[in-house]
Amino acid sequence: MANSTNKMLVTTYPNPDLDGLSCSLAYAEYLNKTGREAISGIFGVPHREAQYVLDKFNIKINRLKSLPQEYINIALTDASNPESLPSQIKPEQVVEIIDHRVANEVKKFINAKIQIELVGACATLIAEKFIQNNLPISETAAILLYPAIASNTINFQGKLTTERDRNAAQWLTKQAKFPANFIHDIFAAKSNITKPLKDVLLEDFKAEAFNGIKIGIAQLEIVNTNGYIKNNLSEII
């Protein structure tokens, strides 16, 4: 069984995108505001869009190379497959999972309380916890969660976008001040690819196991697709 201490580390998969990173920080805040001692921590290097938001607002994150000894219990956000976790985390240490994926491996987390709900972004589920419990949210958490929803839903145009995503995002826009063209700038940051295409795809690559079958997934989201193809045609071919 998981350790009985109330102290909890909230984290996500390594090299997280904005959704995973924002949820880890915001859910740790939520836990502390509801009487459970928690910290957030990130393994690896944040995705381009996440780093853009961190830099723009001078937000500091807790970068981890190992597990803090006093925080043995783990809460996962935007992650529900043991194969995608940092090597330092054992599935039996995970006591809570919050995710929005249809495909998941939650049965392998024998000690975990599970919340899987099919919305466009895990950030929606975290924002709803503040809304439903009438809890104030910090400006930092709102600054991270709002663009996470916008990014994951492709600015609310993606097929997986729900009314819950829109409602959560609308609430978050009232909790902090956002610059003009903020969402466009985030998509531009995602599109600012300076490394070879192969390296970028490998950074985003995830190996997921579904019913015993491993599937590799990588994606690339960019604005001005035609321009990118024109300038990088030889590499793409």
Short mmCIF file of C-alpha atoms in Angstrom, two decimals:
data_model
loop_
_atom_site.label_atom_id
_atom_site.label_comp_id
_atom_site.label_asym_id
_atom_site.label_seq_id
_atom_site.Cartn_x
_atom_site.Cartn_y
_atom_site.Cartn_z
CA MET A 1 0.00 0.00 0.00
CA ALA A 2 1.01 3.62 -0.51
CA ASN A 3 2.61 5.50 2.34
CA SER A 4 0.03 6.95 4.72
CA THR A 5 1.63 10.39 4.99
CA ASN A 6 -0.49 13.27 3.71
CA LYS A 7 2.43 14.84 1.87
CA MET A 8 2.01 14.52 -1.89
CA LEU A 9 4.06 15.22 -4.98
CA VAL A 10 2.00 16.28 -7.99
CA THR A 11 3.69 15.60 -11.30
CA THR A 12 3.12 14.47 -14.87
CA TYR A 13 5.05 12.71 -17.65
CA PRO A 14 8.62 13.87 -18.41
CA ASN A 15 9.19 16.81 -20.77
CA PRO A 16 5.58 17.93 -20.32
CA ASP A 17 3.50 20.10 -22.57
CA LEU A 18 1.56 23.03 -21.18
CA ASP A 19 -1.41 20.89 -20.11
CA GLY A 20 0.63 18.49 -18.00
CA LEU A 21 2.81 21.21 -16.50
CA SER A 22 -0.03 23.60 -15.67
CA CYS A 23 -2.15 20.88 -14.08
CA SER A 24 0.68 19.75 -11.82
CA LEU A 25 1.27 23.25 -10.50
CA ALA A 26 -2.40 24.16 -10.16
CA TYR A 27 -3.48 20.87 -8.56
CA ALA A 28 -0.74 21.15 -5.93
CA GLU A 29 -2.15 24.59 -5.15
CA TYR A 30 -5.65 23.13 -4.89
CA LEU A 31 -4.51 20.37 -2.53
CA ASN A 32 -2.79 22.87 -0.24
CA LYS A 33 -5.88 25.06 -0.18
CA THR A 34 -7.99 22.06 0.83
CA GLY A 35 -5.72 21.03 3.69
CA ARG A 36 -3.43 18.48 2.04
CA GLU A 37 0.28 19.26 1.94
CA ALA A 38 1.57 19.04 -1.60
CA ILE A 39 4.28 20.27 -3.93
CA SER A 40 4.52 20.16 -7.70
CA GLY A 41 7.57 18.94 -9.55
CA ILE A 42 8.51 18.43 -13.18
CA PHE A 43 10.92 15.91 -14.67
CA GLY A 44 12.76 16.81 -17.84
CA VAL A 45 12.42 19.90 -20.03
CA PRO A 46 9.09 21.68 -20.61
CA HIS A 47 7.71 21.75 -24.14
CA ARG A 48 8.26 24.91 -26.22
CA GLU A 49 4.80 26.34 -25.53
CA ALA A 50 5.10 25.68 -21.80
CA GLN A 51 8.52 27.29 -21.63
CA TYR A 52 7.18 30.31 -23.53
CA VAL A 53 4.51 30.91 -20.88
CA LEU A 54 6.95 30.34 -18.02
CA ASP A 55 9.39 32.84 -19.50
CA LYS A 56 6.79 35.46 -20.41
CA PHE A 57 5.41 35.61 -16.88
CA ASN A 58 8.65 34.75 -15.06
CA ILE A 59 7.08 31.68 -13.46
CA LYS A 60 9.48 29.39 -11.63
CA ILE A 61 8.90 25.64 -11.48
CA ASN A 62 10.32 22.88 -9.33
CA ARG A 63 12.62 20.84 -11.60
CA LEU A 64 13.20 17.34 -10.28
CA LYS A 65 15.91 14.77 -10.88
CA SER A 66 14.83 12.52 -8.04
CA LEU A 67 11.85 12.07 -5.74
CA PRO A 68 11.80 14.17 -2.56
CA GLN A 69 12.04 11.55 0.20
CA GLU A 70 9.26 13.06 2.31
CA TYR A 71 6.84 13.12 -0.63
CA ILE A 72 6.43 9.42 -1.33
CA ASN A 73 2.79 9.61 -2.42
CA ILE A 74 2.30 10.72 -6.01
CA ALA A 75 -0.59 12.41 -7.79
CA LEU A 76 -0.47 12.32 -11.58
CA THR A 77 -2.07 14.90 -13.83
CA ASP A 78 -2.51 14.47 -17.58
CA ALA A 79 -0.84 11.06 -17.31
CA SER A 80 -2.27 7.58 -16.84
CA ASN A 81 0.20 5.10 -18.30
CA PRO A 82 3.05 3.71 -16.16
CA GLU A 83 5.29 3.41 -19.22
CA SER A 84 5.22 7.17 -19.75
CA LEU A 85 6.24 8.01 -16.18
CA PRO A 86 9.65 9.10 -14.94
CA SER A 87 11.75 6.06 -14.06
CA GLN A 88 11.92 7.23 -10.44
CA ILE A 89 8.18 6.67 -9.93
CA LYS A 90 6.72 3.25 -9.21
CA PRO A 91 3.02 2.67 -10.05
CA GLU A 92 2.25 1.61 -6.47
CA GLN A 93 3.36 5.05 -5.22
CA VAL A 94 0.63 6.75 -7.24
CA VAL A 95 -2.40 7.50 -5.08
CA GLU A 96 -4.33 9.75 -7.46
CA ILE A 97 -4.69 10.16 -11.22
CA ILE A 98 -6.47 12.97 -13.05
CA ASP A 99 -6.53 12.64 -16.83
CA HIS A 100 -8.73 13.17 -19.88
CA ARG A 101 -7.58 10.33 -22.14
CA VAL A 102 -9.87 7.66 -23.57
CA ALA A 103 -6.91 5.29 -23.81
CA ASN A 104 -5.26 4.75 -20.46
CA GLU A 105 -3.68 2.10 -18.26
CA VAL A 106 -5.18 3.08 -14.91
CA LYS A 107 -5.73 -0.54 -13.85
CA LYS A 108 -1.98 -0.80 -13.33
CA PHE A 109 -2.12 1.79 -10.55
CA ILE A 110 -3.47 -0.41 -7.77
CA ASN A 111 -3.46 2.28 -5.06
CA ALA A 112 -4.78 5.19 -7.07
CA LYS A 113 -8.01 7.13 -6.90
CA ILE A 114 -8.95 7.65 -10.55
CA GLN A 115 -10.60 10.58 -12.30
CA ILE A 116 -10.78 10.10 -16.07
CA GLU A 117 -13.22 12.44 -17.82
CA LEU A 118 -13.35 13.00 -21.55
CA VAL A 119 -12.79 16.70 -22.03
CA GLY A 120 -10.41 18.58 -24.29
CA ALA A 121 -7.78 19.27 -21.65
CA CYS A 122 -6.84 18.01 -18.23
CA ALA A 123 -6.57 21.69 -17.27
CA THR A 124 -10.35 21.86 -17.53
CA LEU A 125 -10.71 19.23 -14.80
CA ILE A 126 -8.34 21.11 -12.50
CA ALA A 127 -10.05 24.46 -13.07
CA GLU A 128 -13.41 22.85 -12.31
CA LYS A 129 -12.17 21.81 -8.87
CA PHE A 130 -11.61 25.45 -7.95
CA ILE A 131 -14.94 26.48 -9.49
CA GLN A 132 -17.02 23.73 -7.88
CA ASN A 133 -15.52 24.33 -4.44
CA ASN A 134 -15.67 28.12 -4.73
CA LEU A 135 -11.94 28.36 -4.07
CA PRO A 136 -9.82 31.32 -5.15
CA ILE A 137 -7.13 30.48 -7.67
CA SER A 138 -3.79 32.22 -7.90
CA GLU A 139 -3.03 34.39 -10.89
CA THR A 140 -0.11 32.10 -11.69
CA ALA A 141 -2.29 29.00 -11.84
CA ALA A 142 -4.88 30.79 -13.99
CA ILE A 143 -2.15 32.05 -16.33
CA LEU A 144 -1.02 28.46 -16.86
CA LEU A 145 -4.37 26.68 -17.04
CA TYR A 146 -6.14 28.98 -19.50
CA PRO A 147 -3.64 28.66 -22.36
CA ALA A 148 -3.33 24.94 -21.63
CA ILE A 149 -7.02 24.52 -22.45
CA ALA A 150 -6.75 26.75 -25.51
CA SER A 151 -3.69 24.89 -26.77
CA ASN A 152 -5.02 21.39 -26.17
CA THR A 153 -8.32 22.17 -27.89
CA ILE A 154 -6.55 23.95 -30.79
CA ASN A 155 -8.06 27.25 -29.70
CA PHE A 156 -11.43 25.57 -29.05
CA GLN A 157 -11.70 24.34 -32.64
CA GLY A 158 -10.64 20.73 -32.07
CA LYS A 159 -13.15 17.88 -32.27
CA LEU A 160 -12.62 16.95 -28.62
CA THR A 161 -13.52 20.44 -27.36
CA THR A 162 -16.47 20.41 -24.95
CA GLU A 163 -18.65 23.06 -23.38
CA ARG A 164 -16.87 22.30 -20.12
CA ASP A 165 -13.59 23.38 -21.71
CA ARG A 166 -15.12 26.64 -22.88
CA ASN A 167 -16.73 27.36 -19.51
CA ALA A 168 -13.54 26.64 -17.57
CA ALA A 169 -11.50 28.81 -19.93
CA GLN A 170 -13.98 31.68 -19.67
CA TRP A 171 -13.77 31.54 -15.86
CA LEU A 172 -9.97 31.49 -15.97
CA THR A 173 -9.80 34.59 -18.17
CA LYS A 174 -11.45 36.49 -15.31
CA GLN A 175 -8.85 35.36 -12.77
CA ALA A 176 -5.78 36.97 -14.37
CA LYS A 177 -4.75 39.60 -16.89
CA PHE A 178 -3.71 38.24 -20.25
CA PRO A 179 -1.85 40.13 -22.98
CA ALA A 180 -3.49 40.81 -26.32
CA ASN A 181 -2.91 38.03 -28.86
CA PHE A 182 -1.72 35.77 -26.03
CA ILE A 183 -3.10 32.53 -27.50
CA HIS A 184 -1.82 33.32 -30.99
CA ASP A 185 1.62 33.96 -29.53
CA ILE A 186 1.55 30.57 -27.81
CA PHE A 187 0.79 28.78 -31.06
CA ALA A 188 3.57 30.79 -32.69
CA ALA A 189 5.93 29.64 -29.93
CA LYS A 190 4.92 26.03 -30.57
CA SER A 191 5.74 26.61 -34.23
CA ASN A 192 9.17 28.11 -33.55
CA ILE A 193 11.12 25.01 -34.49
CA THR A 194 14.87 25.55 -34.53
CA LYS A 195 15.99 21.93 -34.24
CA PRO A 196 15.97 19.27 -36.98
CA LEU A 197 12.48 17.90 -37.56
CA LYS A 198 13.53 14.39 -36.52
CA ASP A 199 14.76 15.67 -33.15
CA VAL A 200 11.55 17.61 -32.56
CA LEU A 201 9.38 14.57 -33.30
CA LEU A 202 11.50 12.36 -31.06
CA GLU A 203 11.13 14.88 -28.21
CA ASP A 204 7.36 14.63 -28.53
CA PHE A 205 7.35 10.86 -29.11
CA LYS A 206 5.43 8.76 -26.62
CA ALA A 207 5.20 4.98 -26.53
CA GLU A 208 1.82 3.89 -25.23
CA ALA A 209 0.67 0.34 -24.53
CA PHE A 210 -2.95 -0.49 -25.30
CA ASN A 211 -4.17 -3.99 -24.53
CA GLY A 212 -0.63 -5.27 -24.65
CA ILE A 213 0.19 -3.58 -27.97
CA LYS A 214 2.75 -0.77 -28.02
CA ILE A 215 1.97 2.21 -30.23
CA GLY A 216 4.30 5.12 -30.89
CA ILE A 217 2.71 8.58 -31.08
CA ALA A 218 4.29 11.87 -32.14
CA GLN A 219 2.67 15.05 -33.39
CA LEU A 220 3.66 18.46 -34.64
CA GLU A 221 1.42 21.52 -34.35
CA ILE A 222 2.49 24.61 -36.28
CA VAL A 223 1.03 27.78 -37.73
CA ASN A 224 1.82 28.74 -41.34
CA THR A 225 2.06 25.12 -42.41
CA ASN A 226 2.70 25.97 -46.05
CA GLY A 227 5.63 28.18 -45.12
CA TYR A 228 7.15 25.51 -42.92
CA ILE A 229 6.83 22.87 -45.64
CA LYS A 230 8.37 25.21 -48.23
CA ASN A 231 11.34 26.02 -46.01
CA ASN A 232 11.92 22.45 -44.81
CA LEU A 233 10.82 20.34 -47.77
CA SER A 234 14.10 18.46 -48.15
CA GLU A 235 14.08 17.43 -44.50
CA ILE A 236 10.43 16.37 -44.62
CA ILE A 237 11.01 14.21 -47.67
#
